[in-house]
XYZ file of C-alpha atoms in Angstrom:
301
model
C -33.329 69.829 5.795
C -29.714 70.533 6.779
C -26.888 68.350 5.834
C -23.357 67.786 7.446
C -20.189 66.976 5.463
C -17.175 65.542 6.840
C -14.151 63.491 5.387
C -10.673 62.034 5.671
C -8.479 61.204 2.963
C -9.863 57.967 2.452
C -14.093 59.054 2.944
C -16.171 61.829 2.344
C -19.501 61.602 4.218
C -22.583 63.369 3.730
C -25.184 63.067 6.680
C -28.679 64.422 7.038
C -30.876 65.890 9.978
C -33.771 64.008 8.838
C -33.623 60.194 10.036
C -30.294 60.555 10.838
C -29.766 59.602 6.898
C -26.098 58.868 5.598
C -27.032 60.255 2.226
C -23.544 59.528 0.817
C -20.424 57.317 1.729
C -17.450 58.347 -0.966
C -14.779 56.018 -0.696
C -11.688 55.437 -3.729
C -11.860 52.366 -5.654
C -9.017 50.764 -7.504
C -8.385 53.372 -9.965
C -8.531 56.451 -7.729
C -12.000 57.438 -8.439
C -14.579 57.971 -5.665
C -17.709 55.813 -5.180
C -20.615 56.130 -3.562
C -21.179 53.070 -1.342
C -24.633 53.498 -0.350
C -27.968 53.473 -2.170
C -29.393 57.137 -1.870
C -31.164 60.427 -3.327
C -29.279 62.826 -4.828
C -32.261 65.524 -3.469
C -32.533 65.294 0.456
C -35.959 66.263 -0.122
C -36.585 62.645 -1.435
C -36.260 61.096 1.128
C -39.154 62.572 2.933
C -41.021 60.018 0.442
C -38.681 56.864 1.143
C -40.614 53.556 1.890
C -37.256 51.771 2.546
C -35.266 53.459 5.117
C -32.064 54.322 3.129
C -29.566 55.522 5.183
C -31.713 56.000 8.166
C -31.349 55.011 12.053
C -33.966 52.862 12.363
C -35.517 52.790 16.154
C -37.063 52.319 18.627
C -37.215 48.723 17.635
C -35.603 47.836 14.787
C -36.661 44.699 13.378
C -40.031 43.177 13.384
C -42.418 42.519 16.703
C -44.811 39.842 16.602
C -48.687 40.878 16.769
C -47.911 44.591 17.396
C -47.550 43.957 20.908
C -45.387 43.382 24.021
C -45.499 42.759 27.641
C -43.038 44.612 29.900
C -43.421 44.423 33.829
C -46.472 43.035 33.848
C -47.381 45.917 31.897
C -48.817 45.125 27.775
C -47.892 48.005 24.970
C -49.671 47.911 21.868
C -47.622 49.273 18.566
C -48.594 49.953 15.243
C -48.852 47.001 13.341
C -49.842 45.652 9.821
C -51.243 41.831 9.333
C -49.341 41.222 13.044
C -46.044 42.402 12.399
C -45.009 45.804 13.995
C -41.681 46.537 11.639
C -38.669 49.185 12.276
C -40.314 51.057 14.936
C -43.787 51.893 13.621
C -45.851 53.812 11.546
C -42.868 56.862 11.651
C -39.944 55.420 13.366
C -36.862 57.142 13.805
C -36.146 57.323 10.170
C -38.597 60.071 9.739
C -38.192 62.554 12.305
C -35.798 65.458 12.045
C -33.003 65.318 14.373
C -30.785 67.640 16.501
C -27.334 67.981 15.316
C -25.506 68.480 18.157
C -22.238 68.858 17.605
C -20.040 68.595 14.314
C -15.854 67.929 14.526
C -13.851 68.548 11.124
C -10.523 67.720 12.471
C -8.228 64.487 12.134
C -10.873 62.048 13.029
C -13.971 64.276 11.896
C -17.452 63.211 13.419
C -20.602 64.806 13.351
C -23.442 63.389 16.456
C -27.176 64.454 16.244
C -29.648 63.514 19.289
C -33.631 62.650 18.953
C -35.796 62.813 22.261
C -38.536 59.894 21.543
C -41.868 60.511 23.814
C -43.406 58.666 26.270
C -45.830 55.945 24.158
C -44.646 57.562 20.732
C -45.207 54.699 18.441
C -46.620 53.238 21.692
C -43.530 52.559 23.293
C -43.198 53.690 26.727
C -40.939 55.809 28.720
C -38.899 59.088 27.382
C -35.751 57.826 25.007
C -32.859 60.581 24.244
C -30.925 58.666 22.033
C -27.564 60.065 20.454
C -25.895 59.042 17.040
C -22.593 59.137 16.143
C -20.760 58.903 13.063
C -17.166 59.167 13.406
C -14.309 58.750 10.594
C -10.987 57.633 11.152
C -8.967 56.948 8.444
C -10.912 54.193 6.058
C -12.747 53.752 9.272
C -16.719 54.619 9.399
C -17.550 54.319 13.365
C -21.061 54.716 14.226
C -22.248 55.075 18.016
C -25.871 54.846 19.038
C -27.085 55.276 22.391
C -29.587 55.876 24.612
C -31.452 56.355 28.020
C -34.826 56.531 29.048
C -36.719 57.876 32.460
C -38.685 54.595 32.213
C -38.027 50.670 31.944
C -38.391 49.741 28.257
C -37.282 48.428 25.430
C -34.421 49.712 22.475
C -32.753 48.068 19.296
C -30.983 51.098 17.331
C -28.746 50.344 13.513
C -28.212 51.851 10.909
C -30.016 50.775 7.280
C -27.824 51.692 4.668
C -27.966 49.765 1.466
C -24.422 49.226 0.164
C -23.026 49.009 -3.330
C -19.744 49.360 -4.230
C -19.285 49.491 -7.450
C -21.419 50.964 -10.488
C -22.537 47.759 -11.920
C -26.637 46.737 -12.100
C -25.967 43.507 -9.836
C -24.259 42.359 -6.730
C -24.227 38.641 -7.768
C -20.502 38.716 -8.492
C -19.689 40.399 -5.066
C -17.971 38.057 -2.194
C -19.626 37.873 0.692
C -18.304 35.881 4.177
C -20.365 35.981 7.506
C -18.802 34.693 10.492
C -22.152 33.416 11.692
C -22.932 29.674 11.970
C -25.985 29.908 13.240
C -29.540 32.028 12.273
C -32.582 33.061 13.690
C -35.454 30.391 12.440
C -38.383 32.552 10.985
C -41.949 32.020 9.825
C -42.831 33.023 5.925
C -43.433 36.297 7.485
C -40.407 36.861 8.684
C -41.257 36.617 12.332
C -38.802 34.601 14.446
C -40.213 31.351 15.468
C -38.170 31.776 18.693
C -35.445 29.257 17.817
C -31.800 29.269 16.877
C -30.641 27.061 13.712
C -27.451 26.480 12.035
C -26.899 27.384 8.508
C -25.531 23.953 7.909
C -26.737 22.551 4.035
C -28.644 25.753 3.521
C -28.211 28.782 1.066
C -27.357 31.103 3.855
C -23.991 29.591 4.585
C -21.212 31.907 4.103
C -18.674 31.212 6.192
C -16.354 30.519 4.052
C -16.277 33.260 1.783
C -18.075 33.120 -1.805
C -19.749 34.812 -4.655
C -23.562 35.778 -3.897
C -25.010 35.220 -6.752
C -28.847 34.482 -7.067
C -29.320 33.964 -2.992
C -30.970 36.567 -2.140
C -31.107 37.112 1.847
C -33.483 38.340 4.577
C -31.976 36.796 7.392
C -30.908 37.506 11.219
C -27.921 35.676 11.913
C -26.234 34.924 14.998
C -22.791 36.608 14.874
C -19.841 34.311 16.250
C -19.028 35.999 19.440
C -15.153 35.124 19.623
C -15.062 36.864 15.993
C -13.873 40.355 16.014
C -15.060 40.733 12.063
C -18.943 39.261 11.460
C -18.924 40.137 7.888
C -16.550 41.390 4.701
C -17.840 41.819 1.238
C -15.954 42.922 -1.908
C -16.421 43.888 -5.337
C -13.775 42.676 -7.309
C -14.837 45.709 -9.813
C -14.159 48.406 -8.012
C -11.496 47.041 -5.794
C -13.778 47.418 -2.489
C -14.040 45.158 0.097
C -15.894 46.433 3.433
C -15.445 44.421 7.005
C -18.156 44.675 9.705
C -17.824 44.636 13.114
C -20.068 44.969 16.432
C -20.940 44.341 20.268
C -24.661 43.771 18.835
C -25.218 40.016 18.661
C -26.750 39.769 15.283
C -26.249 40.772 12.522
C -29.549 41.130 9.816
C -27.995 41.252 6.059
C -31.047 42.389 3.231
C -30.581 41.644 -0.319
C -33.814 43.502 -1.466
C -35.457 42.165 -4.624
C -35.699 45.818 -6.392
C -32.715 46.447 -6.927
C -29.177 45.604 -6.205
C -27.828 46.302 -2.966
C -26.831 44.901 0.319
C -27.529 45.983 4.002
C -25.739 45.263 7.151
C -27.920 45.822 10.030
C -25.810 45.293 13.178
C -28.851 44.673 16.061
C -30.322 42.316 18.844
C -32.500 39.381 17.511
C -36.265 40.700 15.795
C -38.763 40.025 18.432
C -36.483 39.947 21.442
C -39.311 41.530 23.409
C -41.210 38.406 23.003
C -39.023 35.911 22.910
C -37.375 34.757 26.606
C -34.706 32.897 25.256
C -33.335 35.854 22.692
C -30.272 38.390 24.250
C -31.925 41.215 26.675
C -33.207 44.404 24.721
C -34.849 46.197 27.923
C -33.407 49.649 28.761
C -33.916 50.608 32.454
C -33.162 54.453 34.359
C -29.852 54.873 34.833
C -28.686 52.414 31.841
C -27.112 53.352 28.513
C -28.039 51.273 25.412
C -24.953 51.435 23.435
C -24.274 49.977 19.580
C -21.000 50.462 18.426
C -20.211 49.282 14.633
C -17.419 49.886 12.395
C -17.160 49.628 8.821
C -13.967 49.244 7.432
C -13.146 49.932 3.620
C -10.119 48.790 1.974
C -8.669 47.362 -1.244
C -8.702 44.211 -2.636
């Protein structure tokens, strides 16, 4: 397993071949001292036992697909699927295949960009995929790039799953949170969209204007405001570290997993787009490029 390392004076980044992982994110807190923002192994060689995609692009589909199935010109494709729900690309998504690193820059905005070439029907998806990743640092700036294109119509929804945590404490209750998102994807107890769009009005999800966490713990694709530039900022008023998110995707899934304390930011299209008519396009055709660009900007409070 080979690992890249790149950094400016305000991040240090550690990246791996396998799943694309961002192993570590150092960034300095109020006092100086470097953090690591995102839930991880110190052995790379853990990972190849992860059940929760730290770090990890997550593809072809991220998200969940209803019944482990789709229909695509006329055409049905039948995924890996467990009690209906086909999750974060299948049975080994993206997250657990090794990667090429293609190329790796150490100079004033350092990047390193690795490449995966995704068979025709692996995971039962079809048509060949070369996607690219990039992770790019500029300044207190984390950029990451994911694209794609495919000899075949199908269908794509690339991010990034890191769990952040910025700060050493055992809890993220006292951490702000704001979402520029009025509006969420409905979902059944499984967590499979129900195909409509609610608002967050009188319900725990609201944070729009910006507040502590606490006990809500989230799960939930939400609808980012599309004449926001930032869709979501969250601080620690411990360490100093606030972090703003920003996309082209139009959602925006945020995780608070009930093991332990963390928070992810998974800049996509809407879970079960392929099914759901109504939900932003997620096919890929020849000649197309799926891009998702995301930035992640760290600062002090």
């Amino acid at each position: 397993m080979k690992q890249v390392t790149i950094s400016t004076p305000f991040i240090t980044m550690i990246v791996l071949d396998y799943g694309a992982i961002i192993q570590k994110l150092l960034v300095k807190d109020k006092e100086g001292k470097s953090v690591n923002v995102v839930v991880g192994f110190n052995s790379p060689d853990k990972y190849l036992e992860d059940t929760k995609s730290l770090g990890a692009c997550v593809g072809r589909y991220a998200g969940r697909i209803s019944n482990g199935k789709f229909e695509l010109d006329r055409e049905t494709y039948h995924l890996h699927q467990k009690d209906g729900v086909h999750l974060h690309g299948g049975k080994e998504g993206f997250g657990k295949k090794y990667w090429t690193i293609e190329e790796v820059h150490q100079g004033r905005q350092p990047f390193v960009k690795l490449s995966y070439q995704s068979k025709h029907l692996e995971e039962g998806y079809p048509g060949n995929l070369k996607v690219n990743v990039t992770y790019k640092l500029i300044n207190n700036q984390l950029h990451i790039i994911h694209e794609a294109s495919t000899d075949r119509t199908t269908v794509v929804n690339l991010t990034n799953h890191s769990y952040f945590r910025l700060d050493d404490a055992n809890q993220i209750n006292e951490y702000n949170l704001k979402l520029n998102c009025k509006k969420v994807v409905e979902m059944y107890a499984n967590k499979l969209p129900t195909g409509e769009i609610i608002s967050i009005d009188l319900t725990p999800f609201d944070f729009l204007t910006e507040k502590p966490i606490e006990n809500t713990r989230l799960d939930n694709a939400y609808v980012i405001n599309p004449k926001t530039e930032v869709a979501a900022k969250v601080s620690s008023e411990k360490s100093g570290i606030s972090m703003e998110v920003s996309t082209n995707q139009p959602g925006l899934v945020v995780y608070t997993p009930l093991d332990f304390p963390a928070i992810c930011f998974e800049t996509q299209n809407y879970p079960d787009a392929p099914n759901q008519k109504n939900f932003p396009n997620c096919k890929l055709r020849p000649g197309e490029i799926y891009s998702n660009k995301s930035k992640f900007v760290f600062d002090l409070l």
